[in-house]
PDB file of C-alpha atoms in Angstrom:
ATOM      1  CA  UNK A   1      -4.852  -7.849  21.777  1.00 34.00           C
ATOM      2  CA  UNK A   2      -7.287  -9.797  20.070  1.00 41.00           C
ATOM      3  CA  UNK A   3      -5.966 -10.612  16.698  1.00 44.00           C
ATOM      4  CA  UNK A   4      -2.650 -12.413  17.608  1.00 46.00           C
ATOM      5  CA  UNK A   5      -2.242 -14.674  14.490  1.00 46.00           C
ATOM      6  CA  UNK A   6      -1.944 -17.940  14.886  1.00 73.00           C
ATOM      7  CA  UNK A   7      -0.026 -17.729  11.168  1.00 80.00           C
ATOM      8  CA  UNK A   8       3.126 -16.256  11.307  1.00 80.00           C
ATOM      9  CA  UNK A   9       2.830 -12.470  10.240  1.00 78.00           C
ATOM     10  CA  UNK A  10       5.019 -12.338   7.399  1.00 80.00           C
ATOM     11  CA  UNK A  11       3.029 -15.217   5.817  1.00 84.00           C
ATOM     12  CA  UNK A  12       0.045 -13.058   6.942  1.00 83.00           C
ATOM     13  CA  UNK A  13       1.329 -10.088   4.992  1.00 81.00           C
ATOM     14  CA  UNK A  14       2.350 -12.116   1.882  1.00 85.00           C
ATOM     15  CA  UNK A  15      -0.927 -13.864   1.563  1.00 89.00           C
ATOM     16  CA  UNK A  16      -3.313 -10.501   1.973  1.00 90.00           C
ATOM     17  CA  UNK A  17      -2.999  -9.706  -1.932  1.00 91.00           C
ATOM     18  CA  UNK A  18      -3.764 -13.335  -3.340  1.00 94.00           C
ATOM     19  CA  UNK A  19      -6.261 -13.716  -0.632  1.00 95.00           C
ATOM     20  CA  UNK A  20      -8.127 -10.573  -1.706  1.00 96.00           C
ATOM     21  CA  UNK A  21      -7.985 -11.233  -5.045  1.00 96.00           C
ATOM     22  CA  UNK A  22      -9.357 -14.287  -4.645  1.00 96.00           C
ATOM     23  CA  UNK A  23     -12.448 -13.397  -2.753  1.00 96.00           C
ATOM     24  CA  UNK A  24     -13.122 -10.735  -5.001  1.00 97.00           C
ATOM     25  CA  UNK A  25     -12.560 -13.024  -8.255  1.00 97.00           C
ATOM     26  CA  UNK A  26     -15.935 -14.944  -6.675  1.00 96.00           C
ATOM     27  CA  UNK A  27     -17.901 -11.381  -6.887  1.00 95.00           C
ATOM     28  CA  UNK A  28     -17.692  -7.948  -5.461  1.00 96.00           C
ATOM     29  CA  UNK A  29     -17.132  -7.355  -1.709  1.00 96.00           C
ATOM     30  CA  UNK A  30     -16.242  -4.688   1.087  1.00 95.00           C
ATOM     31  CA  UNK A  31     -13.982  -4.108   3.665  1.00 94.00           C
ATOM     32  CA  UNK A  32     -16.016  -5.751   6.545  1.00 93.00           C
ATOM     33  CA  UNK A  33     -17.491  -8.248   4.352  1.00 94.00           C
ATOM     34  CA  UNK A  34     -13.744  -9.554   3.257  1.00 95.00           C
ATOM     35  CA  UNK A  35     -12.394  -9.555   6.714  1.00 93.00           C
ATOM     36  CA  UNK A  36     -15.162 -11.500   8.217  1.00 92.00           C
ATOM     37  CA  UNK A  37     -15.051 -14.035   5.133  1.00 93.00           C
ATOM     38  CA  UNK A  38     -11.009 -14.433   5.451  1.00 91.00           C
ATOM     39  CA  UNK A  39     -11.883 -14.909   9.487  1.00 89.00           C
ATOM     40  CA  UNK A  40     -14.447 -17.656   8.726  1.00 90.00           C
ATOM     41  CA  UNK A  41     -12.611 -19.513   6.062  1.00 91.00           C
ATOM     42  CA  UNK A  42      -9.265 -19.858   7.992  1.00 87.00           C
ATOM     43  CA  UNK A  43     -10.985 -20.631  11.458  1.00 86.00           C
ATOM     44  CA  UNK A  44     -10.100 -17.229  13.151  1.00 83.00           C
ATOM     45  CA  UNK A  45      -6.317 -18.362  12.394  1.00 82.00           C
ATOM     46  CA  UNK A  46      -5.888 -15.437   9.931  1.00 80.00           C
ATOM     47  CA  UNK A  47      -6.598 -11.994  11.369  1.00 73.00           C
ATOM     48  CA  UNK A  48      -6.208  -8.646  10.153  1.00 80.00           C
ATOM     49  CA  UNK A  49      -6.052  -5.429  11.967  1.00 81.00           C
ATOM     50  CA  UNK A  50      -9.113  -4.249  10.380  1.00 88.00           C
ATOM     51  CA  UNK A  51      -8.201  -0.718   9.467  1.00 88.00           C
ATOM     52  CA  UNK A  52      -4.994  -1.678   7.639  1.00 87.00           C
ATOM     53  CA  UNK A  53      -6.703  -3.538   5.369  1.00 92.00           C
ATOM     54  CA  UNK A  54      -7.989  -0.465   3.513  1.00 92.00           C
ATOM     55  CA  UNK A  55      -4.369   1.069   2.703  1.00 90.00           C
ATOM     56  CA  UNK A  56      -3.666  -2.399   1.207  1.00 91.00           C
ATOM     57  CA  UNK A  57      -7.056  -2.183  -1.084  1.00 94.00           C
ATOM     58  CA  UNK A  58      -6.486   1.545  -1.874  1.00 91.00           C
ATOM     59  CA  UNK A  59      -3.062   0.436  -3.002  1.00 88.00           C
ATOM     60  CA  UNK A  60      -4.518  -2.412  -5.009  1.00 92.00           C
ATOM     61  CA  UNK A  61      -6.607   0.164  -6.584  1.00 92.00           C
ATOM     62  CA  UNK A  62      -4.126   2.677  -7.559  1.00 86.00           C
ATOM     63  CA  UNK A  63      -2.189  -0.543  -9.517  1.00 85.00           C
ATOM     64  CA  UNK A  64      -5.165  -0.976 -11.487  1.00 90.00           C
ATOM     65  CA  UNK A  65      -5.836  -4.392 -10.004  1.00 95.00           C
ATOM     66  CA  UNK A  66      -9.188  -3.826  -8.639  1.00 96.00           C
ATOM     67  CA  UNK A  67     -11.839  -1.152  -8.585  1.00 95.00           C
ATOM     68  CA  UNK A  68     -14.389   0.323  -6.128  1.00 95.00           C
ATOM     69  CA  UNK A  69     -18.010   1.928  -6.081  1.00 94.00           C
ATOM     70  CA  UNK A  70     -20.401   3.458  -3.146  1.00 93.00           C
ATOM     71  CA  UNK A  71     -23.336   1.576  -2.659  1.00 92.00           C
ATOM     72  CA  UNK A  72     -26.276   2.584  -0.599  1.00 88.00           C
ATOM     73  CA  UNK A  73     -28.495   0.115   0.612  1.00 80.00           C
ATOM     74  CA  UNK A  74     -32.073   0.570   1.419  1.00 78.00           C
ATOM     75  CA  UNK A  75     -31.599   1.026   4.687  1.00 79.00           C
ATOM     76  CA  UNK A  76     -29.484   3.739   3.974  1.00 81.00           C
ATOM     77  CA  UNK A  77     -26.111   2.323   4.802  1.00 83.00           C
ATOM     78  CA  UNK A  78     -23.323   3.137   2.623  1.00 88.00           C
ATOM     79  CA  UNK A  79     -20.723   0.677   1.597  1.00 92.00           C
ATOM     80  CA  UNK A  80     -17.638   0.565  -0.795  1.00 94.00           C
ATOM     81  CA  UNK A  81     -17.576  -2.410  -2.810  1.00 96.00           C
ATOM     82  CA  UNK A  82     -14.554  -3.524  -4.454  1.00 97.00           C
ATOM     83  CA  UNK A  83     -14.401  -5.625  -7.590  1.00 97.00           C
ATOM     84  CA  UNK A  84     -11.183  -7.589  -9.708  1.00 97.00           C
ATOM     85  CA  UNK A  85     -10.179  -5.785 -12.712  1.00 95.00           C
ATOM     86  CA  UNK A  86      -8.443  -7.831 -15.997  1.00 95.00           C
ATOM     87  CA  UNK A  87      -4.906  -6.554 -14.257  1.00 94.00           C
ATOM     88  CA  UNK A  88      -6.108  -8.078 -11.148  1.00 95.00           C
ATOM     89  CA  UNK A  89      -7.294 -11.151 -12.783  1.00 96.00           C
ATOM     90  CA  UNK A  90      -3.699 -11.308 -14.360  1.00 95.00           C
ATOM     91  CA  UNK A  91      -1.835 -10.534 -10.995  1.00 94.00           C
ATOM     92  CA  UNK A  92      -3.895 -13.407  -9.213  1.00 96.00           C
ATOM     93  CA  UNK A  93      -2.972 -16.007 -11.851  1.00 96.00           C
ATOM     94  CA  UNK A  94       0.620 -15.099 -11.686  1.00 94.00           C
ATOM     95  CA  UNK A  95       0.591 -14.911  -7.598  1.00 94.00           C
ATOM     96  CA  UNK A  96      -1.313 -18.170  -7.945  1.00 95.00           C
ATOM     97  CA  UNK A  97       1.260 -20.008  -9.598  1.00 95.00           C
ATOM     98  CA  UNK A  98       4.034 -18.851  -7.281  1.00 94.00           C
ATOM     99  CA  UNK A  99       1.798 -20.305  -4.268  1.00 94.00           C
ATOM    100  CA  UNK A 100       1.516 -23.412  -6.144  1.00 95.00           C
ATOM    101  CA  UNK A 101       5.044 -23.782  -6.801  1.00 95.00           C
ATOM    102  CA  UNK A 102       6.124 -23.177  -3.236  1.00 93.00           C
ATOM    103  CA  UNK A 103       3.159 -25.682  -2.187  1.00 94.00           C
ATOM    104  CA  UNK A 104       4.301 -28.219  -4.719  1.00 94.00           C
ATOM    105  CA  UNK A 105       7.929 -28.342  -3.380  1.00 94.00           C
ATOM    106  CA  UNK A 106       6.816 -28.324   0.428  1.00 93.00           C
ATOM    107  CA  UNK A 107       4.303 -31.133  -0.223  1.00 92.00           C
ATOM    108  CA  UNK A 108       6.939 -32.795  -2.108  1.00 92.00           C
ATOM    109  CA  UNK A 109       9.495 -32.594   0.358  1.00 92.00           C
ATOM    110  CA  UNK A 110       7.129 -33.658   3.049  1.00 90.00           C
ATOM    111  CA  UNK A 111       6.064 -36.494   1.558  1.00 86.00           C
ATOM    112  CA  UNK A 112       9.607 -37.743   1.101  1.00 80.00           C
ATOM    113  CA  UNK A 113      10.458 -37.242   4.841  1.00 65.00           C
ATOM    114  CA  UNK A 114       7.291 -39.318   6.001  1.00 62.00           C
ATOM    115  CA  UNK A 115       7.185 -42.230   3.609  1.00 57.00           C
TER     116      UNK A 115
ATOM    117  CA  UNK B   1     -25.521   7.887  29.425  1.00 81.00           C
ATOM    118  CA  UNK B   2     -23.708   6.570  26.207  1.00 86.00           C
ATOM    119  CA  UNK B   3     -24.359   8.482  22.965  1.00 91.00           C
ATOM    120  CA  UNK B   4     -23.397   6.070  20.186  1.00 92.00           C
ATOM    121  CA  UNK B   5     -23.911   8.380  17.543  1.00 92.00           C
ATOM    122  CA  UNK B   6     -21.892  11.224  19.500  1.00 94.00           C
ATOM    123  CA  UNK B   7     -19.086   8.716  20.126  1.00 94.00           C
ATOM    124  CA  UNK B   8     -18.704   7.774  16.296  1.00 94.00           C
ATOM    125  CA  UNK B   9     -18.803  11.740  15.691  1.00 93.00           C
ATOM    126  CA  UNK B  10     -16.086  12.287  18.379  1.00 94.00           C
ATOM    127  CA  UNK B  11     -13.785   9.061  16.740  1.00 94.00           C
ATOM    128  CA  UNK B  12     -13.974  10.440  13.611  1.00 93.00           C
ATOM    129  CA  UNK B  13     -12.669  13.841  14.650  1.00 91.00           C
ATOM    130  CA  UNK B  14     -10.061  11.890  16.591  1.00 90.00           C
ATOM    131  CA  UNK B  15      -9.038  10.245  13.358  1.00 91.00           C
ATOM    132  CA  UNK B  16      -8.916  13.127  11.283  1.00 89.00           C
ATOM    133  CA  UNK B  17      -6.732  14.980  13.990  1.00 89.00           C
ATOM    134  CA  UNK B  18      -4.740  12.098  13.843  1.00 86.00           C
ATOM    135  CA  UNK B  19      -3.868  12.690  10.253  1.00 83.00           C
ATOM    136  CA  UNK B  20      -6.678  11.042   7.886  1.00 85.00           C
ATOM    137  CA  UNK B  21      -7.738  13.855   6.467  1.00 80.00           C
ATOM    138  CA  UNK B  22      -9.637  13.144   3.212  1.00 82.00           C
ATOM    139  CA  UNK B  23     -13.028  12.231   3.479  1.00 84.00           C
ATOM    140  CA  UNK B  24     -13.309   9.121   1.514  1.00 85.00           C
ATOM    141  CA  UNK B  25     -10.991   6.565   3.758  1.00 88.00           C
ATOM    142  CA  UNK B  26     -12.953   8.088   6.526  1.00 90.00           C
ATOM    143  CA  UNK B  27     -16.186   7.442   5.128  1.00 91.00           C
ATOM    144  CA  UNK B  28     -14.927   3.948   4.617  1.00 92.00           C
ATOM    145  CA  UNK B  29     -13.608   3.424   7.815  1.00 93.00           C
ATOM    146  CA  UNK B  30     -16.828   5.084   9.695  1.00 93.00           C
ATOM    147  CA  UNK B  31     -18.770   2.212   7.686  1.00 93.00           C
ATOM    148  CA  UNK B  32     -16.565  -0.508   8.820  1.00 94.00           C
ATOM    149  CA  UNK B  33     -16.915   0.702  12.114  1.00 94.00           C
ATOM    150  CA  UNK B  34     -20.453   0.850  12.161  1.00 93.00           C
ATOM    151  CA  UNK B  35     -21.019  -2.546  10.571  1.00 92.00           C
ATOM    152  CA  UNK B  36     -18.736  -4.011  13.233  1.00 93.00           C
ATOM    153  CA  UNK B  37     -20.618  -2.377  15.894  1.00 94.00           C
ATOM    154  CA  UNK B  38     -23.806  -3.366  14.541  1.00 92.00           C
ATOM    155  CA  UNK B  39     -22.540  -7.150  14.519  1.00 91.00           C
ATOM    156  CA  UNK B  40     -21.402  -7.180  17.960  1.00 92.00           C
ATOM    157  CA  UNK B  41     -25.118  -5.681  19.097  1.00 92.00           C
ATOM    158  CA  UNK B  42     -26.652  -8.693  17.748  1.00 91.00           C
ATOM    159  CA  UNK B  43     -24.514 -10.852  20.330  1.00 89.00           C
ATOM    160  CA  UNK B  44     -26.162  -8.708  23.214  1.00 88.00           C
ATOM    161  CA  UNK B  45     -23.219  -6.550  24.528  1.00 92.00           C
ATOM    162  CA  UNK B  46     -23.611  -3.001  25.289  1.00 93.00           C
ATOM    163  CA  UNK B  47     -23.313  -0.149  22.727  1.00 92.00           C
ATOM    164  CA  UNK B  48     -20.233   1.168  24.497  1.00 93.00           C
ATOM    165  CA  UNK B  49     -18.577  -2.039  24.881  1.00 93.00           C
ATOM    166  CA  UNK B  50     -19.372  -2.944  21.053  1.00 94.00           C
ATOM    167  CA  UNK B  51     -18.132   0.556  20.328  1.00 94.00           C
ATOM    168  CA  UNK B  52     -14.636   0.268  22.267  1.00 94.00           C
ATOM    169  CA  UNK B  53     -13.710  -2.922  20.636  1.00 92.00           C
ATOM    170  CA  UNK B  54     -14.708  -1.980  17.161  1.00 93.00           C
ATOM    171  CA  UNK B  55     -12.590   1.204  17.684  1.00 93.00           C
ATOM    172  CA  UNK B  56      -9.705  -0.861  19.129  1.00 91.00           C
ATOM    173  CA  UNK B  57      -9.732  -3.296  16.118  1.00 89.00           C
ATOM    174  CA  UNK B  58      -9.793  -0.692  13.571  1.00 90.00           C
ATOM    175  CA  UNK B  59      -6.395   0.841  14.859  1.00 88.00           C
ATOM    176  CA  UNK B  60      -5.046   3.751  15.673  1.00 86.00           C
ATOM    177  CA  UNK B  61      -5.267   6.766  13.306  1.00 87.00           C
ATOM    178  CA  UNK B  62      -1.414   7.445  13.235  1.00 84.00           C
ATOM    179  CA  UNK B  63      -0.468   4.079  11.874  1.00 83.00           C
ATOM    180  CA  UNK B  64      -3.064   4.167   9.580  1.00 85.00           C
ATOM    181  CA  UNK B  65      -1.844   7.552   8.428  1.00 84.00           C
ATOM    182  CA  UNK B  66       1.351   6.117   7.683  1.00 81.00           C
ATOM    183  CA  UNK B  67      -0.018   3.688   5.460  1.00 80.00           C
ATOM    184  CA  UNK B  68      -2.341   5.749   3.589  1.00 81.00           C
ATOM    185  CA  UNK B  69       0.599   8.134   3.149  1.00 77.00           C
ATOM    186  CA  UNK B  70       2.622   5.639   1.457  1.00 74.00           C
ATOM    187  CA  UNK B  71       0.055   5.002  -1.268  1.00 73.00           C
ATOM    188  CA  UNK B  72      -0.275   9.154  -1.716  1.00 66.00           C
ATOM    189  CA  UNK B  73       3.626   9.584  -1.835  1.00 62.00           C
ATOM    190  CA  UNK B  74       3.922   6.967  -4.465  1.00 63.00           C
ATOM    191  CA  UNK B  75       1.526   9.158  -6.666  1.00 62.00           C
ATOM    192  CA  UNK B  76       2.743  12.183  -6.306  1.00 65.00           C
ATOM    193  CA  UNK B  77       6.277  10.702  -7.067  1.00 66.00           C
ATOM    194  CA  UNK B  78       5.002   9.076 -10.310  1.00 67.00           C
ATOM    195  CA  UNK B  79       3.791  12.924 -11.371  1.00 68.00           C
ATOM    196  CA  UNK B  80       7.164  13.958 -10.420  1.00 71.00           C
ATOM    197  CA  UNK B  81       8.903  11.032 -12.693  1.00 71.00           C
ATOM    198  CA  UNK B  82       6.585  12.186 -15.551  1.00 70.00           C
ATOM    199  CA  UNK B  83       7.235  15.433 -14.869  1.00 73.00           C
ATOM    200  CA  UNK B  84      11.212  14.842 -15.086  1.00 72.00           C
ATOM    201  CA  UNK B  85      10.852  12.636 -18.240  1.00 73.00           C
ATOM    202  CA  UNK B  86       8.867  16.123 -20.031  1.00 73.00           C
ATOM    203  CA  UNK B  87      11.534  18.154 -19.091  1.00 75.00           C
ATOM    204  CA  UNK B  88      14.382  15.909 -20.496  1.00 74.00           C
ATOM    205  CA  UNK B  89      12.303  15.790 -23.542  1.00 71.00           C
ATOM    206  CA  UNK B  90      12.194  19.623 -23.504  1.00 72.00           C
ATOM    207  CA  UNK B  91      15.810  19.556 -23.413  1.00 72.00           C
ATOM    208  CA  UNK B  92      16.602  17.372 -26.093  1.00 71.00           C
ATOM    209  CA  UNK B  93      14.429  19.328 -28.093  1.00 69.00           C
ATOM    210  CA  UNK B  94      16.697  22.543 -27.042  1.00 68.00           C
ATOM    211  CA  UNK B  95      19.472  20.300 -27.752  1.00 68.00           C
ATOM    212  CA  UNK B  96      18.325  19.602 -31.354  1.00 63.00           C
ATOM    213  CA  UNK B  97      17.931  23.443 -32.143  1.00 62.00           C
ATOM    214  CA  UNK B  98      21.335  24.371 -30.672  1.00 62.00           C
ATOM    215  CA  UNK B  99      20.759  25.924 -27.436  1.00 61.00           C
ATOM    216  CA  UNK B 100      24.105  24.611 -26.156  1.00 63.00           C
ATOM    217  CA  UNK B 101      24.837  27.763 -23.897  1.00 66.00           C
ATOM    218  CA  UNK B 102      21.903  27.089 -21.547  1.00 71.00           C
ATOM    219  CA  UNK B 103      21.887  23.180 -21.663  1.00 75.00           C
ATOM    220  CA  UNK B 104      24.545  22.127 -19.124  1.00 78.00           C
ATOM    221  CA  UNK B 105      23.060  24.507 -16.379  1.00 80.00           C
ATOM    222  CA  UNK B 106      19.522  23.092 -17.107  1.00 78.00           C
ATOM    223  CA  UNK B 107      20.922  19.583 -17.391  1.00 80.00           C
ATOM    224  CA  UNK B 108      22.396  20.013 -13.801  1.00 81.00           C
ATOM    225  CA  UNK B 109      19.443  21.407 -12.238  1.00 81.00           C
ATOM    226  CA  UNK B 110      17.245  18.336 -13.587  1.00 80.00           C
ATOM    227  CA  UNK B 111      19.755  16.014 -12.268  1.00 81.00           C
ATOM    228  CA  UNK B 112      19.384  18.048  -8.799  1.00 82.00           C
ATOM    229  CA  UNK B 113      15.581  17.603  -9.149  1.00 82.00           C
ATOM    230  CA  UNK B 114      16.082  13.753  -9.717  1.00 81.00           C
ATOM    231  CA  UNK B 115      18.167  13.712  -6.495  1.00 84.00           C
ATOM    232  CA  UNK B 116      15.419  14.705  -4.155  1.00 81.00           C
ATOM    233  CA  UNK B 117      13.175  11.804  -5.326  1.00 80.00           C
ATOM    234  CA  UNK B 118      14.634   8.681  -3.788  1.00 81.00           C
ATOM    235  CA  UNK B 119      15.302  10.177  -0.477  1.00 81.00           C
ATOM    236  CA  UNK B 120      12.031  12.083  -0.358  1.00 77.00           C
ATOM    237  CA  UNK B 121      10.362   8.664  -1.122  1.00 75.00           C
ATOM    238  CA  UNK B 122      11.979   6.633   1.656  1.00 74.00           C
ATOM    239  CA  UNK B 123      11.353   9.222   4.099  1.00 70.00           C
ATOM    240  CA  UNK B 124       8.010   8.410   5.162  1.00 59.00           C
ATOM    241  CA  UNK B 125       8.766   4.344   5.399  1.00 59.00           C
ATOM    242  CA  UNK B 126      11.615   5.748   7.850  1.00 59.00           C
ATOM    243  CA  UNK B 127       9.126   6.972  10.072  1.00 57.00           C
ATOM    244  CA  UNK B 128       7.241   3.685  10.423  1.00 56.00           C
ATOM    245  CA  UNK B 129      10.457   1.383  10.168  1.00 59.00           C
ATOM    246  CA  UNK B 130      12.732   2.865  12.433  1.00 57.00           C
ATOM    247  CA  UNK B 131      16.100   0.570  12.316  1.00 57.00           C
ATOM    248  CA  UNK B 132      14.400  -2.693  11.209  1.00 67.00           C
ATOM    249  CA  UNK B 133      16.468  -4.519   8.445  1.00 71.00           C
ATOM    250  CA  UNK B 134      13.173  -3.371   6.002  1.00 73.00           C
ATOM    251  CA  UNK B 135      14.692  -0.060   6.581  1.00 76.00           C
ATOM    252  CA  UNK B 136      18.258  -0.769   6.091  1.00 81.00           C
ATOM    253  CA  UNK B 137      17.669  -2.201   2.815  1.00 83.00           C
ATOM    254  CA  UNK B 138      15.599   1.224   1.457  1.00 83.00           C
ATOM    255  CA  UNK B 139      18.337   3.082   2.590  1.00 86.00           C
ATOM    256  CA  UNK B 140      20.602   1.004   0.633  1.00 88.00           C
ATOM    257  CA  UNK B 141      18.806   1.372  -2.319  1.00 88.00           C
ATOM    258  CA  UNK B 142      18.441   5.473  -1.945  1.00 89.00           C
ATOM    259  CA  UNK B 143      22.233   5.602  -1.153  1.00 91.00           C
ATOM    260  CA  UNK B 144      23.015   3.109  -4.366  1.00 92.00           C
ATOM    261  CA  UNK B 145      20.509   5.293  -6.460  1.00 91.00           C
ATOM    262  CA  UNK B 146      21.669   8.719  -5.319  1.00 91.00           C
ATOM    263  CA  UNK B 147      25.504   7.520  -6.618  1.00 92.00           C
ATOM    264  CA  UNK B 148      24.037   6.736  -9.899  1.00 91.00           C
ATOM    265  CA  UNK B 149      22.318   9.921 -10.204  1.00 89.00           C
ATOM    266  CA  UNK B 150      25.681  11.826  -8.922  1.00 90.00           C
ATOM    267  CA  UNK B 151      27.555  10.099 -11.402  1.00 89.00           C
ATOM    268  CA  UNK B 152      25.074  11.402 -14.299  1.00 87.00           C
ATOM    269  CA  UNK B 153      25.870  14.664 -12.822  1.00 86.00           C
ATOM    270  CA  UNK B 154      29.387  14.411 -12.982  1.00 87.00           C
ATOM    271  CA  UNK B 155      29.264  13.239 -16.804  1.00 85.00           C
ATOM    272  CA  UNK B 156      27.004  16.291 -17.504  1.00 83.00           C
ATOM    273  CA  UNK B 157      29.753  18.853 -15.963  1.00 82.00           C
ATOM    274  CA  UNK B 158      33.105  16.644 -17.117  1.00 80.00           C
ATOM    275  CA  UNK B 159      32.632  14.614 -19.904  1.00 67.00           C
ATOM    276  CA  UNK B 160      33.717  15.288 -23.054  1.00 74.00           C
ATOM    277  CA  UNK B 161      30.325  13.806 -24.188  1.00 76.00           C
ATOM    278  CA  UNK B 162      27.052  16.050 -24.990  1.00 79.00           C
ATOM    279  CA  UNK B 163      25.518  17.003 -21.460  1.00 79.00           C
ATOM    280  CA  UNK B 164      22.352  15.425 -22.471  1.00 80.00           C
ATOM    281  CA  UNK B 165      23.886  12.125 -22.473  1.00 83.00           C
ATOM    282  CA  UNK B 166      24.954  12.656 -18.669  1.00 85.00           C
ATOM    283  CA  UNK B 167      21.432  13.748 -18.209  1.00 83.00           C
ATOM    284  CA  UNK B 168      19.828  10.627 -19.546  1.00 85.00           C
ATOM    285  CA  UNK B 169      22.136   8.530 -17.676  1.00 87.00           C
ATOM    286  CA  UNK B 170      20.847  10.121 -14.497  1.00 87.00           C
ATOM    287  CA  UNK B 171      17.189   9.738 -15.311  1.00 86.00           C
ATOM    288  CA  UNK B 172      17.817   6.215 -16.272  1.00 88.00           C
ATOM    289  CA  UNK B 173      19.087   5.565 -13.074  1.00 89.00           C
ATOM    290  CA  UNK B 174      16.481   7.355 -11.197  1.00 87.00           C
ATOM    291  CA  UNK B 175      13.629   5.469 -12.706  1.00 85.00           C
ATOM    292  CA  UNK B 176      15.493   2.007 -12.146  1.00 88.00           C
ATOM    293  CA  UNK B 177      16.237   2.759  -8.581  1.00 88.00           C
ATOM    294  CA  UNK B 178      12.525   4.491  -8.060  1.00 85.00           C
ATOM    295  CA  UNK B 179      10.928   1.210  -9.449  1.00 83.00           C
ATOM    296  CA  UNK B 180      13.317  -0.743  -6.919  1.00 86.00           C
ATOM    297  CA  UNK B 181      12.326   1.428  -3.746  1.00 83.00           C
ATOM    298  CA  UNK B 182       8.750   0.977  -4.829  1.00 77.00           C
ATOM    299  CA  UNK B 183       8.826  -2.732  -5.004  1.00 77.00           C
ATOM    300  CA  UNK B 184      10.697  -2.520  -1.799  1.00 78.00           C
ATOM    301  CA  UNK B 185       8.071  -0.195  -0.090  1.00 74.00           C
ATOM    302  CA  UNK B 186       5.063  -1.965  -1.464  1.00 67.00           C
ATOM    303  CA  UNK B 187       6.350  -5.199   0.478  1.00 66.00           C
ATOM    304  CA  UNK B 188       6.624  -3.029   3.669  1.00 63.00           C
ATOM    305  CA  UNK B 189       3.400  -1.505   3.546  1.00 53.00           C
ATOM    306  CA  UNK B 190       1.321  -4.630   5.285  1.00 49.00           C
ATOM    307  CA  UNK B 191       4.091  -6.587   6.909  1.00 44.00           C
ATOM    308  CA  UNK B 192       4.326  -6.321  10.182  1.00 43.00           C
ATOM    309  CA  UNK B 193       1.390  -3.893  10.374  1.00 49.00           C
ATOM    310  CA  UNK B 194      -1.502  -5.986   8.906  1.00 54.00           C
ATOM    311  CA  UNK B 195      -1.323  -7.906  12.226  1.00 51.00           C
ATOM    312  CA  UNK B 196      -2.323  -5.904  15.295  1.00 44.00           C
ATOM    313  CA  UNK B 197      -0.062  -5.889  17.979  1.00 41.00           C
ATOM    314  CA  UNK B 198       2.981  -6.405  16.115  1.00 37.00           C
TER     315      UNK B 198
END
């Protein structure tokens, strides 16, 4: 399979929502671009099964975190763009705090270990 | 001779036959597929190779269908929960105008409806999770929830208290356990399946 991740699958799954919300907080985007952006930013270490992104996006839309609209380009290509909503920003802040807490504890422990 | 447009039409039909019937997710997946193919064609491979690897990357219809179903089902169950709460309000209204004779069977019928929610909610997950730990923990929630709803039913029948109180107990149990189950199901929507080959 092409996308065996270097990062543990549970961690990939747990980080999907904060990653999508963080990306969308920078501006609206569509499925393919989101996947490519994550791939590039993680130097190919974080790869999702492409199709599976959409149920996650749809669920987040249903939660009221993001909204979508179809846009047709000049070449006639149709893309569904997602953008973050107020509740999504709130959810992102909450998730950010949790990730930073975990990161803080790990960083502290590892620092002590190697001193 | 490979015809890309025909191949995409056939792929769309396969996805539809595999269970992704609604046009919107199909349109979105097709848009993704075309984007991926175009990107690969720029690197110089043939249309056939680009199509084959894009199809593989997007995943199987059966797996996608299960994930989309979970979302649709949650929406349906929310409607069901609202309906139950409306019915409860009607029953309380009936109680206040002293329709006591019909009240106990009506409360029991409502209790029975509530007992369908949790097992139905866990049903689609059962197909995708099989005997995993996630599945066991979902089933545990379903069973504990059912016991609480049954206790509500017992209160409706046996208690010296008003039958509405038993029903309120069953509704509160159902809402709490539905929320718990929903949280557990949300956690299983992507783990193990967002990554291909797992």
